[in-house]
Amino acid sequence: MFAVVSLGMAHAQSSTGVQGNWVGSWATSQQIPEPQNALASEDLHDATLRQIVHLSVGGPVLRVHLSNAFGTAPLHFASVHIAKPVSVNAAKIDAASDKALTFFGESDVTVPAGAEFISDPVEYPMAAGSNLAVTMHFDVPPAQQTGHPGGTGNFVCGSW
């Protein structure tokens, strides 16, 4: 739910950069969550949201797709990280696997209302059927949440 729309994996890479086709490995259909399924706005002020996703395909390089498709104002992601989770049932990650993502070469990104952005490619080999933790830090809550409640993985919110 919330911001991660899809995770794409590249199946081939050369020494000069990413080549080959990007393949979606995890995704949800985005919507405006019903009030009973939305996260409380006060819980997203200066907060971190971590989502554990199960990848269908693997590859050596990945990108994360963020969405503010139903947002009514720009949404600032202070940082976005990926890591290997210790378990799909807990928020703990393998700290040695933590990697910050960049967007247009920057560590933070503001996604305009109605827009979607994709991270810069990052070398991060993942096997098909493995799990990935995507951690997003928000300094200001979204004006209108974009997400997909139910069946989308495990979430943890808290201060970072």
PDB file of N, CA and C in Angstrom, residues 56-154:
ATOM      1  N   SER A  56       8.467 -11.781  -7.847  1.00  0.00           N
ATOM      2  CA  SER A  56       8.156 -12.918  -8.709  1.00  0.00           C
ATOM      3  C   SER A  56       9.347 -13.297  -9.586  1.00  0.00           C
ATOM      4  N   VAL A  57      10.085 -12.304 -10.069  1.00  0.00           N
ATOM      5  CA  VAL A  57      11.280 -12.568 -10.873  1.00  0.00           C
ATOM      6  C   VAL A  57      12.468 -11.882 -10.225  1.00  0.00           C
ATOM      7  N   GLY A  58      13.633 -12.322 -10.567  1.00  0.00           N
ATOM      8  CA  GLY A  58      14.849 -11.729 -10.019  1.00  0.00           C
ATOM      9  C   GLY A  58      15.683 -11.111 -11.119  1.00  0.00           C
ATOM     10  N   GLY A  59      16.824 -10.596 -10.729  1.00  0.00           N
ATOM     11  CA  GLY A  59      17.743  -9.990 -11.679  1.00  0.00           C
ATOM     12  C   GLY A  59      18.859  -9.267 -10.948  1.00  0.00           C
ATOM     13  N   PRO A  60      19.843  -8.748 -11.675  1.00  0.00           N
ATOM     14  CA  PRO A  60      20.998  -8.101 -11.054  1.00  0.00           C
ATOM     15  C   PRO A  60      20.805  -6.624 -10.727  1.00  0.00           C
ATOM     16  N   VAL A  61      19.811  -5.975 -11.343  1.00  0.00           N
ATOM     17  CA  VAL A  61      19.611  -4.537 -11.187  1.00  0.00           C
ATOM     18  C   VAL A  61      18.128  -4.300 -10.943  1.00  0.00           C
ATOM     19  N   LEU A  62      17.812  -3.333 -10.052  1.00  0.00           N
ATOM     20  CA  LEU A  62      16.401  -3.048  -9.826  1.00  0.00           C
ATOM     21  C   LEU A  62      16.128  -1.564  -9.762  1.00  0.00           C
ATOM     22  N   ARG A  63      14.858  -1.228  -9.911  1.00  0.00           N
ATOM     23  CA  ARG A  63      14.347   0.138  -9.761  1.00  0.00           C
ATOM     24  C   ARG A  63      13.051   0.039  -8.969  1.00  0.00           C
ATOM     25  N   VAL A  64      12.747   1.073  -8.207  1.00  0.00           N
ATOM     26  CA  VAL A  64      11.501   1.130  -7.447  1.00  0.00           C
ATOM     27  C   VAL A  64      10.647   2.254  -8.023  1.00  0.00           C
ATOM     28  N   HIS A  65       9.392   1.973  -8.206  1.00  0.00           N
ATOM     29  CA  HIS A  65       8.433   2.889  -8.821  1.00  0.00           C
ATOM     30  C   HIS A  65       7.556   3.460  -7.705  1.00  0.00           C
ATOM     31  N   LEU A  66       7.589   4.773  -7.531  1.00  0.00           N
ATOM     32  CA  LEU A  66       6.783   5.445  -6.511  1.00  0.00           C
ATOM     33  C   LEU A  66       5.609   6.146  -7.176  1.00  0.00           C
ATOM     34  N   SER A  67       4.468   6.158  -6.493  1.00  0.00           N
ATOM     35  CA  SER A  67       3.289   6.782  -7.069  1.00  0.00           C
ATOM     36  C   SER A  67       2.659   7.790  -6.116  1.00  0.00           C
ATOM     37  N   ASN A  68       2.229   8.886  -6.689  1.00  0.00           N
ATOM     38  CA  ASN A  68       1.376   9.860  -6.024  1.00  0.00           C
ATOM     39  C   ASN A  68       0.181  10.105  -6.957  1.00  0.00           C
ATOM     40  N   ALA A  69      -0.262   9.022  -7.610  1.00  0.00           N
ATOM     41  CA  ALA A  69      -1.278   9.097  -8.658  1.00  0.00           C
ATOM     42  C   ALA A  69      -2.562   9.765  -8.197  1.00  0.00           C
ATOM     43  N   PHE A  70      -2.971   9.518  -6.970  1.00  0.00           N
ATOM     44  CA  PHE A  70      -4.214  10.101  -6.471  1.00  0.00           C
ATOM     45  C   PHE A  70      -3.964  11.224  -5.472  1.00  0.00           C
ATOM     46  N   GLY A  71      -2.717  11.628  -5.339  1.00  0.00           N
ATOM     47  CA  GLY A  71      -2.377  12.726  -4.449  1.00  0.00           C
ATOM     48  C   GLY A  71      -2.966  14.038  -4.933  1.00  0.00           C
ATOM     49  N   THR A  72      -3.240  14.912  -3.981  1.00  0.00           N
ATOM     50  CA  THR A  72      -3.775  16.237  -4.320  1.00  0.00           C
ATOM     51  C   THR A  72      -2.736  17.333  -4.109  1.00  0.00           C
ATOM     52  N   ALA A  73      -1.543  16.933  -3.690  1.00  0.00           N
ATOM     53  CA  ALA A  73      -0.425  17.859  -3.476  1.00  0.00           C
ATOM     54  C   ALA A  73       0.869  17.079  -3.696  1.00  0.00           C
ATOM     55  N   PRO A  74       1.992  17.764  -3.942  1.00  0.00           N
ATOM     56  CA  PRO A  74       3.265  17.052  -4.072  1.00  0.00           C
ATOM     57  C   PRO A  74       3.562  16.240  -2.811  1.00  0.00           C
ATOM     58  N   LEU A  75       4.217  15.096  -3.001  1.00  0.00           N
ATOM     59  CA  LEU A  75       4.567  14.201  -1.894  1.00  0.00           C
ATOM     60  C   LEU A  75       6.086  14.075  -1.828  1.00  0.00           C
ATOM     61  N   HIS A  76       6.658  14.480  -0.693  1.00  0.00           N
ATOM     62  CA  HIS A  76       8.106  14.448  -0.521  1.00  0.00           C
ATOM     63  C   HIS A  76       8.527  13.152   0.164  1.00  0.00           C
ATOM     64  N   PHE A  77       9.404  12.404  -0.484  1.00  0.00           N
ATOM     65  CA  PHE A  77      10.050  11.235   0.108  1.00  0.00           C
ATOM     66  C   PHE A  77      11.430  11.709   0.548  1.00  0.00           C
ATOM     67  N   ALA A  78      11.643  11.809   1.850  1.00  0.00           N
ATOM     68  CA  ALA A  78      12.930  12.274   2.359  1.00  0.00           C
ATOM     69  C   ALA A  78      14.038  11.273   2.049  1.00  0.00           C
ATOM     70  N   SER A  79      13.687   9.992   2.021  1.00  0.00           N
ATOM     71  CA  SER A  79      14.625   8.950   1.611  1.00  0.00           C
ATOM     72  C   SER A  79      13.852   7.680   1.307  1.00  0.00           C
ATOM     73  N   VAL A  80      14.449   6.861   0.451  1.00  0.00           N
ATOM     74  CA  VAL A  80      13.902   5.547   0.128  1.00  0.00           C
ATOM     75  C   VAL A  80      15.070   4.574   0.145  1.00  0.00           C
ATOM     76  N   HIS A  81      14.913   3.490   0.885  1.00  0.00           N
ATOM     77  CA  HIS A  81      15.963   2.472   1.006  1.00  0.00           C
ATOM     78  C   HIS A  81      15.399   1.114   0.629  1.00  0.00           C
ATOM     79  N   ILE A  82      16.285   0.220   0.215  1.00  0.00           N
ATOM     80  CA  ILE A  82      15.935  -1.181   0.033  1.00  0.00           C
ATOM     81  C   ILE A  82      16.873  -2.004   0.898  1.00  0.00           C
ATOM     82  N   ALA A  83      16.413  -3.176   1.302  1.00  0.00           N
ATOM     83  CA  ALA A  83      17.230  -4.079   2.101  1.00  0.00           C
ATOM     84  C   ALA A  83      16.606  -5.458   2.063  1.00  0.00           C
ATOM     85  N   LYS A  84      17.358  -6.413   2.506  1.00  0.00           N
ATOM     86  CA  LYS A  84      16.835  -7.777   2.629  1.00  0.00           C
ATOM     87  C   LYS A  84      16.239  -7.927   4.021  1.00  0.00           C
ATOM     88  N   PRO A  85      14.966  -8.320   4.095  1.00  0.00           N
ATOM     89  CA  PRO A  85      14.337  -8.487   5.411  1.00  0.00           C
ATOM     90  C   PRO A  85      14.824  -9.766   6.092  1.00  0.00           C
ATOM     91  N   VAL A  86      14.854  -9.719   7.411  1.00  0.00           N
ATOM     92  CA  VAL A  86      15.199 -10.914   8.173  1.00  0.00           C
ATOM     93  C   VAL A  86      14.062 -11.920   8.089  1.00  0.00           C
ATOM     94  N   SER A  87      12.820 -11.402   8.032  1.00  0.00           N
ATOM     95  CA  SER A  87      11.624 -12.233   7.967  1.00  0.00           C
ATOM     96  C   SER A  87      10.518 -11.423   7.299  1.00  0.00           C
ATOM     97  N   VAL A  88       9.563 -12.104   6.652  1.00  0.00           N
ATOM     98  CA  VAL A  88       8.432 -11.381   6.066  1.00  0.00           C
ATOM     99  C   VAL A  88       7.437 -10.961   7.136  1.00  0.00           C
ATOM    100  N   ASN A  89       7.580 -11.481   8.339  1.00  0.00           N
ATOM    101  CA  ASN A  89       6.644 -11.187   9.422  1.00  0.00           C
ATOM    102  C   ASN A  89       7.172 -10.184  10.432  1.00  0.00           C
ATOM    103  N   ALA A  90       8.293  -9.541  10.136  1.00  0.00           N
ATOM    104  CA  ALA A  90       8.873  -8.585  11.072  1.00  0.00           C
ATOM    105  C   ALA A  90       9.496  -7.431  10.298  1.00  0.00           C
ATOM    106  N   ALA A  91       9.674  -6.318  10.985  1.00  0.00           N
ATOM    107  CA  ALA A  91      10.227  -5.119  10.342  1.00  0.00           C
ATOM    108  C   ALA A  91      11.746  -5.147  10.232  1.00  0.00           C
ATOM    109  N   LYS A  92      12.390  -6.059  10.924  1.00  0.00           N
ATOM    110  CA  LYS A  92      13.852  -6.080  10.980  1.00  0.00           C
ATOM    111  C   LYS A  92      14.460  -6.429   9.622  1.00  0.00           C
ATOM    112  N   ILE A  93      15.535  -5.706   9.278  1.00  0.00           N
ATOM    113  CA  ILE A  93      16.262  -5.957   8.037  1.00  0.00           C
ATOM    114  C   ILE A  93      17.688  -6.378   8.354  1.00  0.00           C
ATOM    115  N   ASP A  94      18.343  -6.950   7.372  1.00  0.00           N
ATOM    116  CA  ASP A  94      19.767  -7.218   7.451  1.00  0.00           C
ATOM    117  C   ASP A  94      20.452  -5.878   7.154  1.00  0.00           C
ATOM    118  N   ALA A  95      20.977  -5.233   8.188  1.00  0.00           N
ATOM    119  CA  ALA A  95      21.546  -3.884   8.053  1.00  0.00           C
ATOM    120  C   ALA A  95      22.662  -3.829   7.014  1.00  0.00           C
ATOM    121  N   ALA A  96      23.401  -4.908   6.845  1.00  0.00           N
ATOM    122  CA  ALA A  96      24.492  -4.916   5.867  1.00  0.00           C
ATOM    123  C   ALA A  96      23.966  -4.843   4.434  1.00  0.00           C
ATOM    124  N   SER A  97      22.699  -5.178   4.230  1.00  0.00           N
ATOM    125  CA  SER A  97      22.130  -5.169   2.876  1.00  0.00           C
ATOM    126  C   SER A  97      21.427  -3.856   2.547  1.00  0.00           C
ATOM    127  N   ASP A  98      21.338  -2.931   3.500  1.00  0.00           N
ATOM    128  CA  ASP A  98      20.621  -1.669   3.304  1.00  0.00           C
ATOM    129  C   ASP A  98      21.305  -0.803   2.241  1.00  0.00           C
ATOM    130  N   LYS A  99      20.488  -0.285   1.325  1.00  0.00           N
ATOM    131  CA  LYS A  99      21.032   0.577   0.278  1.00  0.00           C
ATOM    132  C   LYS A  99      20.041   1.705   0.008  1.00  0.00           C
ATOM    133  N   ALA A 100      20.552   2.935   0.019  1.00  0.00           N
ATOM    134  CA  ALA A 100      19.720   4.099  -0.293  1.00  0.00           C
ATOM    135  C   ALA A 100      19.519   4.178  -1.803  1.00  0.00           C
ATOM    136  N   LEU A 101      18.291   4.510  -2.199  1.00  0.00           N
ATOM    137  CA  LEU A 101      17.994   4.720  -3.610  1.00  0.00           C
ATOM    138  C   LEU A 101      18.131   6.192  -3.944  1.00  0.00           C
ATOM    139  N   THR A 102      18.364   6.466  -5.217  1.00  0.00           N
ATOM    140  CA  THR A 102      18.389   7.845  -5.691  1.00  0.00           C
ATOM    141  C   THR A 102      17.360   8.015  -6.802  1.00  0.00           C
ATOM    142  N   PHE A 103      16.953   9.266  -6.972  1.00  0.00           N
ATOM    143  CA  PHE A 103      16.017   9.656  -8.014  1.00  0.00           C
ATOM    144  C   PHE A 103      16.629  10.856  -8.709  1.00  0.00           C
ATOM    145  N   PHE A 104      16.951  10.702  -9.975  1.00  0.00           N
ATOM    146  CA  PHE A 104      17.632  11.768 -10.716  1.00  0.00           C
ATOM    147  C   PHE A 104      18.938  12.161 -10.017  1.00  0.00           C
ATOM    148  N   GLY A 105      19.589  11.172  -9.393  1.00  0.00           N
ATOM    149  CA  GLY A 105      20.856  11.383  -8.709  1.00  0.00           C
ATOM    150  C   GLY A 105      20.749  11.954  -7.310  1.00  0.00           C
ATOM    151  N   GLU A 106      19.555  12.224  -6.834  1.00  0.00           N
ATOM    152  CA  GLU A 106      19.348  12.813  -5.502  1.00  0.00           C
ATOM    153  C   GLU A 106      18.785  11.775  -4.531  1.00  0.00           C
ATOM    154  N   SER A 107      19.081  11.956  -3.239  1.00  0.00           N
ATOM    155  CA  SER A 107      18.624  10.997  -2.227  1.00  0.00           C
ATOM    156  C   SER A 107      17.188  11.225  -1.781  1.00  0.00           C
ATOM    157  N   ASP A 108      16.616  12.376  -2.103  1.00  0.00           N
ATOM    158  CA  ASP A 108      15.213  12.618  -1.799  1.00  0.00           C
ATOM    159  C   ASP A 108      14.500  12.977  -3.098  1.00  0.00           C
ATOM    160  N   VAL A 109      13.186  12.873  -3.090  1.00  0.00           N
ATOM    161  CA  VAL A 109      12.424  13.168  -4.298  1.00  0.00           C
ATOM    162  C   VAL A 109      11.048  13.683  -3.907  1.00  0.00           C
ATOM    163  N   THR A 110      10.557  14.642  -4.661  1.00  0.00           N
ATOM    164  CA  THR A 110       9.199  15.137  -4.495  1.00  0.00           C
ATOM    165  C   THR A 110       8.419  14.734  -5.729  1.00  0.00           C
ATOM    166  N   VAL A 111       7.387  13.924  -5.512  1.00  0.00           N
ATOM    167  CA  VAL A 111       6.557  13.425  -6.602  1.00  0.00           C
ATOM    168  C   VAL A 111       5.329  14.334  -6.703  1.00  0.00           C
ATOM    169  N   PRO A 112       5.146  15.013  -7.826  1.00  0.00           N
ATOM    170  CA  PRO A 112       3.981  15.901  -7.967  1.00  0.00           C
ATOM    171  C   PRO A 112       2.662  15.139  -7.848  1.00  0.00           C
ATOM    172  N   ALA A 113       1.605  15.854  -7.511  1.00  0.00           N
ATOM    173  CA  ALA A 113       0.271  15.256  -7.470  1.00  0.00           C
ATOM    174  C   ALA A 113      -0.046  14.663  -8.835  1.00  0.00           C
ATOM    175  N   GLY A 114      -0.562  13.446  -8.830  1.00  0.00           N
ATOM    176  CA  GLY A 114      -0.940  12.780 -10.068  1.00  0.00           C
ATOM    177  C   GLY A 114       0.204  12.134 -10.822  1.00  0.00           C
ATOM    178  N   ALA A 115       1.412  12.174 -10.277  1.00  0.00           N
ATOM    179  CA  ALA A 115       2.588  11.673 -10.997  1.00  0.00           C
ATOM    180  C   ALA A 115       3.137  10.396 -10.360  1.00  0.00           C
ATOM    181  N   GLU A 116       4.034   9.763 -11.114  1.00  0.00           N
ATOM    182  CA  GLU A 116       4.770   8.590 -10.650  1.00  0.00           C
ATOM    183  C   GLU A 116       6.222   8.767 -11.066  1.00  0.00           C
ATOM    184  N   PHE A 117       7.152   8.369 -10.203  1.00  0.00           N
ATOM    185  CA  PHE A 117       8.576   8.450 -10.518  1.00  0.00           C
ATOM    186  C   PHE A 117       9.197   7.078 -10.310  1.00  0.00           C
ATOM    187  N   ILE A 118      10.272   6.823 -11.047  1.00  0.00           N
ATOM    188  CA  ILE A 118      11.015   5.573 -10.936  1.00  0.00           C
ATOM    189  C   ILE A 118      12.428   5.909 -10.484  1.00  0.00           C
ATOM    190  N   SER A 119      12.943   5.118  -9.539  1.00  0.00           N
ATOM    191  CA  SER A 119      14.293   5.359  -9.021  1.00  0.00           C
ATOM    192  C   SER A 119      15.341   5.113 -10.096  1.00  0.00           C
ATOM    193  N   ASP A 120      16.524   5.631  -9.848  1.00  0.00           N
ATOM    194  CA  ASP A 120      17.658   5.314 -10.698  1.00  0.00           C
ATOM    195  C   ASP A 120      17.947   3.818 -10.534  1.00  0.00           C
ATOM    196  N   PRO A 121      18.442   3.148 -11.581  1.00  0.00           N
ATOM    197  CA  PRO A 121      18.781   1.729 -11.448  1.00  0.00           C
ATOM    198  C   PRO A 121      19.870   1.537 -10.400  1.00  0.00           C
ATOM    199  N   VAL A 122      19.769   0.452  -9.658  1.00  0.00           N
ATOM    200  CA  VAL A 122      20.768   0.139  -8.640  1.00  0.00           C
ATOM    201  C   VAL A 122      21.147  -1.335  -8.765  1.00  0.00           C
ATOM    202  N   GLU A 123      22.445  -1.603  -8.742  1.00  0.00           N
ATOM    203  CA  GLU A 123      22.899  -2.993  -8.750  1.00  0.00           C
ATOM    204  C   GLU A 123      22.541  -3.597  -7.403  1.00  0.00           C
ATOM    205  N   TYR A 124      21.672  -4.583  -7.436  1.00  0.00           N
ATOM    206  CA  TYR A 124      21.182  -5.209  -6.208  1.00  0.00           C
ATOM    207  C   TYR A 124      20.614  -6.574  -6.592  1.00  0.00           C
ATOM    208  N   PRO A 125      21.476  -7.562  -6.759  1.00  0.00           N
ATOM    209  CA  PRO A 125      21.004  -8.866  -7.233  1.00  0.00           C
ATOM    210  C   PRO A 125      19.959  -9.468  -6.283  1.00  0.00           C
ATOM    211  N   MET A 126      18.846  -9.882  -6.882  1.00  0.00           N
ATOM    212  CA  MET A 126      17.770 -10.529  -6.128  1.00  0.00           C
ATOM    213  C   MET A 126      17.325 -11.761  -6.898  1.00  0.00           C
ATOM    214  N   ALA A 127      17.053 -12.828  -6.164  1.00  0.00           N
ATOM    215  CA  ALA A 127      16.582 -14.070  -6.765  1.00  0.00           C
ATOM    216  C   ALA A 127      15.067 -14.052  -6.908  1.00  0.00           C
ATOM    217  N   ALA A 128      14.568 -14.741  -7.891  1.00  0.00           N
ATOM    218  CA  ALA A 128      13.125 -14.917  -8.034  1.00  0.00           C
ATOM    219  C   ALA A 128      12.595 -15.575  -6.768  1.00  0.00           C
ATOM    220  N   GLY A 129      11.443 -15.114  -6.296  1.00  0.00           N
ATOM    221  CA  GLY A 129      10.834 -15.693  -5.100  1.00  0.00           C
ATOM    222  C   GLY A 129      11.392 -15.163  -3.790  1.00  0.00           C
ATOM    223  N   SER A 130      12.311 -14.197  -3.865  1.00  0.00           N
ATOM    224  CA  SER A 130      12.879 -13.646  -2.625  1.00  0.00           C
ATOM    225  C   SER A 130      12.042 -12.457  -2.152  1.00  0.00           C
ATOM    226  N   ASN A 131      12.340 -11.971  -0.961  1.00  0.00           N
ATOM    227  CA  ASN A 131      11.631 -10.841  -0.370  1.00  0.00           C
ATOM    228  C   ASN A 131      12.546  -9.634  -0.296  1.00  0.00           C
ATOM    229  N   LEU A 132      11.942  -8.459  -0.420  1.00  0.00           N
ATOM    230  CA  LEU A 132      12.681  -7.205  -0.374  1.00  0.00           C
ATOM    231  C   LEU A 132      11.936  -6.233   0.526  1.00  0.00           C
ATOM    232  N   ALA A 133      12.672  -5.550   1.387  1.00  0.00           N
ATOM    233  CA  ALA A 133      12.090  -4.499   2.229  1.00  0.00           C
ATOM    234  C   ALA A 133      12.333  -3.158   1.537  1.00  0.00           C
ATOM    235  N   VAL A 134      11.256  -2.396   1.369  1.00  0.00           N
ATOM    236  CA  VAL A 134      11.346  -1.047   0.815  1.00  0.00           C
ATOM    237  C   VAL A 134      10.945  -0.103   1.940  1.00  0.00           C
ATOM    238  N   THR A 135      11.852   0.798   2.318  1.00  0.00           N
ATOM    239  CA  THR A 135      11.637   1.693   3.443  1.00  0.00           C
ATOM    240  C   THR A 135      11.605   3.124   2.939  1.00  0.00           C
ATOM    241  N   MET A 136      10.508   3.816   3.247  1.00  0.00           N
ATOM    242  CA  MET A 136      10.308   5.197   2.799  1.00  0.00           C
ATOM    243  C   MET A 136      10.153   6.097   4.018  1.00  0.00           C
ATOM    244  N   HIS A 137      10.848   7.236   4.006  1.00  0.00           N
ATOM    245  CA  HIS A 137      10.713   8.195   5.105  1.00  0.00           C
ATOM    246  C   HIS A 137       9.994   9.434   4.587  1.00  0.00           C
ATOM    247  N   PHE A 138       8.939   9.821   5.310  1.00  0.00           N
ATOM    248  CA  PHE A 138       8.146  11.003   4.982  1.00  0.00           C
ATOM    249  C   PHE A 138       8.375  12.046   6.058  1.00  0.00           C
ATOM    250  N   ASP A 139       8.650  13.279   5.665  1.00  0.00           N
ATOM    251  CA  ASP A 139       8.720  14.346   6.658  1.00  0.00           C
ATOM    252  C   ASP A 139       7.347  14.967   6.869  1.00  0.00           C
ATOM    253  N   VAL A 140       6.540  14.978   5.806  1.00  0.00           N
ATOM    254  CA  VAL A 140       5.189  15.533   5.852  1.00  0.00           C
ATOM    255  C   VAL A 140       4.234  14.491   5.289  1.00  0.00           C
ATOM    256  N   PRO A 141       3.093  14.264   5.939  1.00  0.00           N
ATOM    257  CA  PRO A 141       2.151  13.268   5.421  1.00  0.00           C
ATOM    258  C   PRO A 141       1.561  13.694   4.075  1.00  0.00           C
ATOM    259  N   PRO A 142       1.117  12.719   3.277  1.00  0.00           N
ATOM    260  CA  PRO A 142       0.487  13.068   2.011  1.00  0.00           C
ATOM    261  C   PRO A 142      -0.864  13.741   2.234  1.00  0.00           C
ATOM    262  N   ALA A 143      -1.219  14.636   1.332  1.00  0.00           N
ATOM    263  CA  ALA A 143      -2.526  15.298   1.408  1.00  0.00           C
ATOM    264  C   ALA A 143      -3.640  14.292   1.121  1.00  0.00           C
ATOM    265  N   GLN A 144      -3.385  13.356   0.216  1.00  0.00           N
ATOM    266  CA  GLN A 144      -4.324  12.281  -0.137  1.00  0.00           C
ATOM    267  C   GLN A 144      -3.481  11.051  -0.419  1.00  0.00           C
ATOM    268  N   GLN A 145      -3.760   9.949   0.273  1.00  0.00           N
ATOM    269  CA  GLN A 145      -2.955   8.751   0.098  1.00  0.00           C
ATOM    270  C   GLN A 145      -3.271   8.056  -1.225  1.00  0.00           C
ATOM    271  N   THR A 146      -2.226   7.489  -1.802  1.00  0.00           N
ATOM    272  CA  THR A 146      -2.332   6.593  -2.949  1.00  0.00           C
ATOM    273  C   THR A 146      -1.882   5.239  -2.448  1.00  0.00           C
ATOM    274  N   GLY A 147      -2.637   4.212  -2.703  1.00  0.00           N
ATOM    275  CA  GLY A 147      -2.230   2.904  -2.236  1.00  0.00           C
ATOM    276  C   GLY A 147      -3.158   1.814  -2.691  1.00  0.00           C
ATOM    277  N   HIS A 148      -2.967   0.652  -2.102  1.00  0.00           N
ATOM    278  CA  HIS A 148      -3.807  -0.496  -2.382  1.00  0.00           C
ATOM    279  C   HIS A 148      -3.886  -1.331  -1.111  1.00  0.00           C
ATOM    280  N   PRO A 149      -4.963  -1.183  -0.356  1.00  0.00           N
ATOM    281  CA  PRO A 149      -5.070  -1.931   0.899  1.00  0.00           C
ATOM    282  C   PRO A 149      -5.314  -3.412   0.652  1.00  0.00           C
ATOM    283  N   GLY A 150      -4.771  -4.210   1.549  1.00  0.00           N
ATOM    284  CA  GLY A 150      -5.017  -5.644   1.505  1.00  0.00           C
ATOM    285  C   GLY A 150      -4.101  -6.369   0.540  1.00  0.00           C
ATOM    286  N   GLY A 151      -3.520  -7.464   0.999  1.00  0.00           N
ATOM    287  CA  GLY A 151      -2.736  -8.323   0.140  1.00  0.00           C
ATOM    288  C   GLY A 151      -1.484  -7.697  -0.425  1.00  0.00           C
ATOM    289  N   THR A 152      -0.965  -6.666   0.195  1.00  0.00           N
ATOM    290  CA  THR A 152       0.171  -5.968  -0.405  1.00  0.00           C
ATOM    291  C   THR A 152       1.464  -6.113   0.385  1.00  0.00           C
ATOM    292  N   GLY A 153       1.491  -6.962   1.364  1.00  0.00           N
ATOM    293  CA  GLY A 153       2.716  -7.118   2.126  1.00  0.00           C
ATOM    294  C   GLY A 153       2.527  -6.640   3.547  1.00  0.00           C
ATOM    295  N   ASN A 154       3.595  -6.585   4.270  1.00  0.00           N
ATOM    296  CA  ASN A 154       3.563  -6.174   5.672  1.00  0.00           C
ATOM    297  C   ASN A 154       4.137  -4.776   5.803  1.00  0.00           C
TER     298      ASN A 154
END
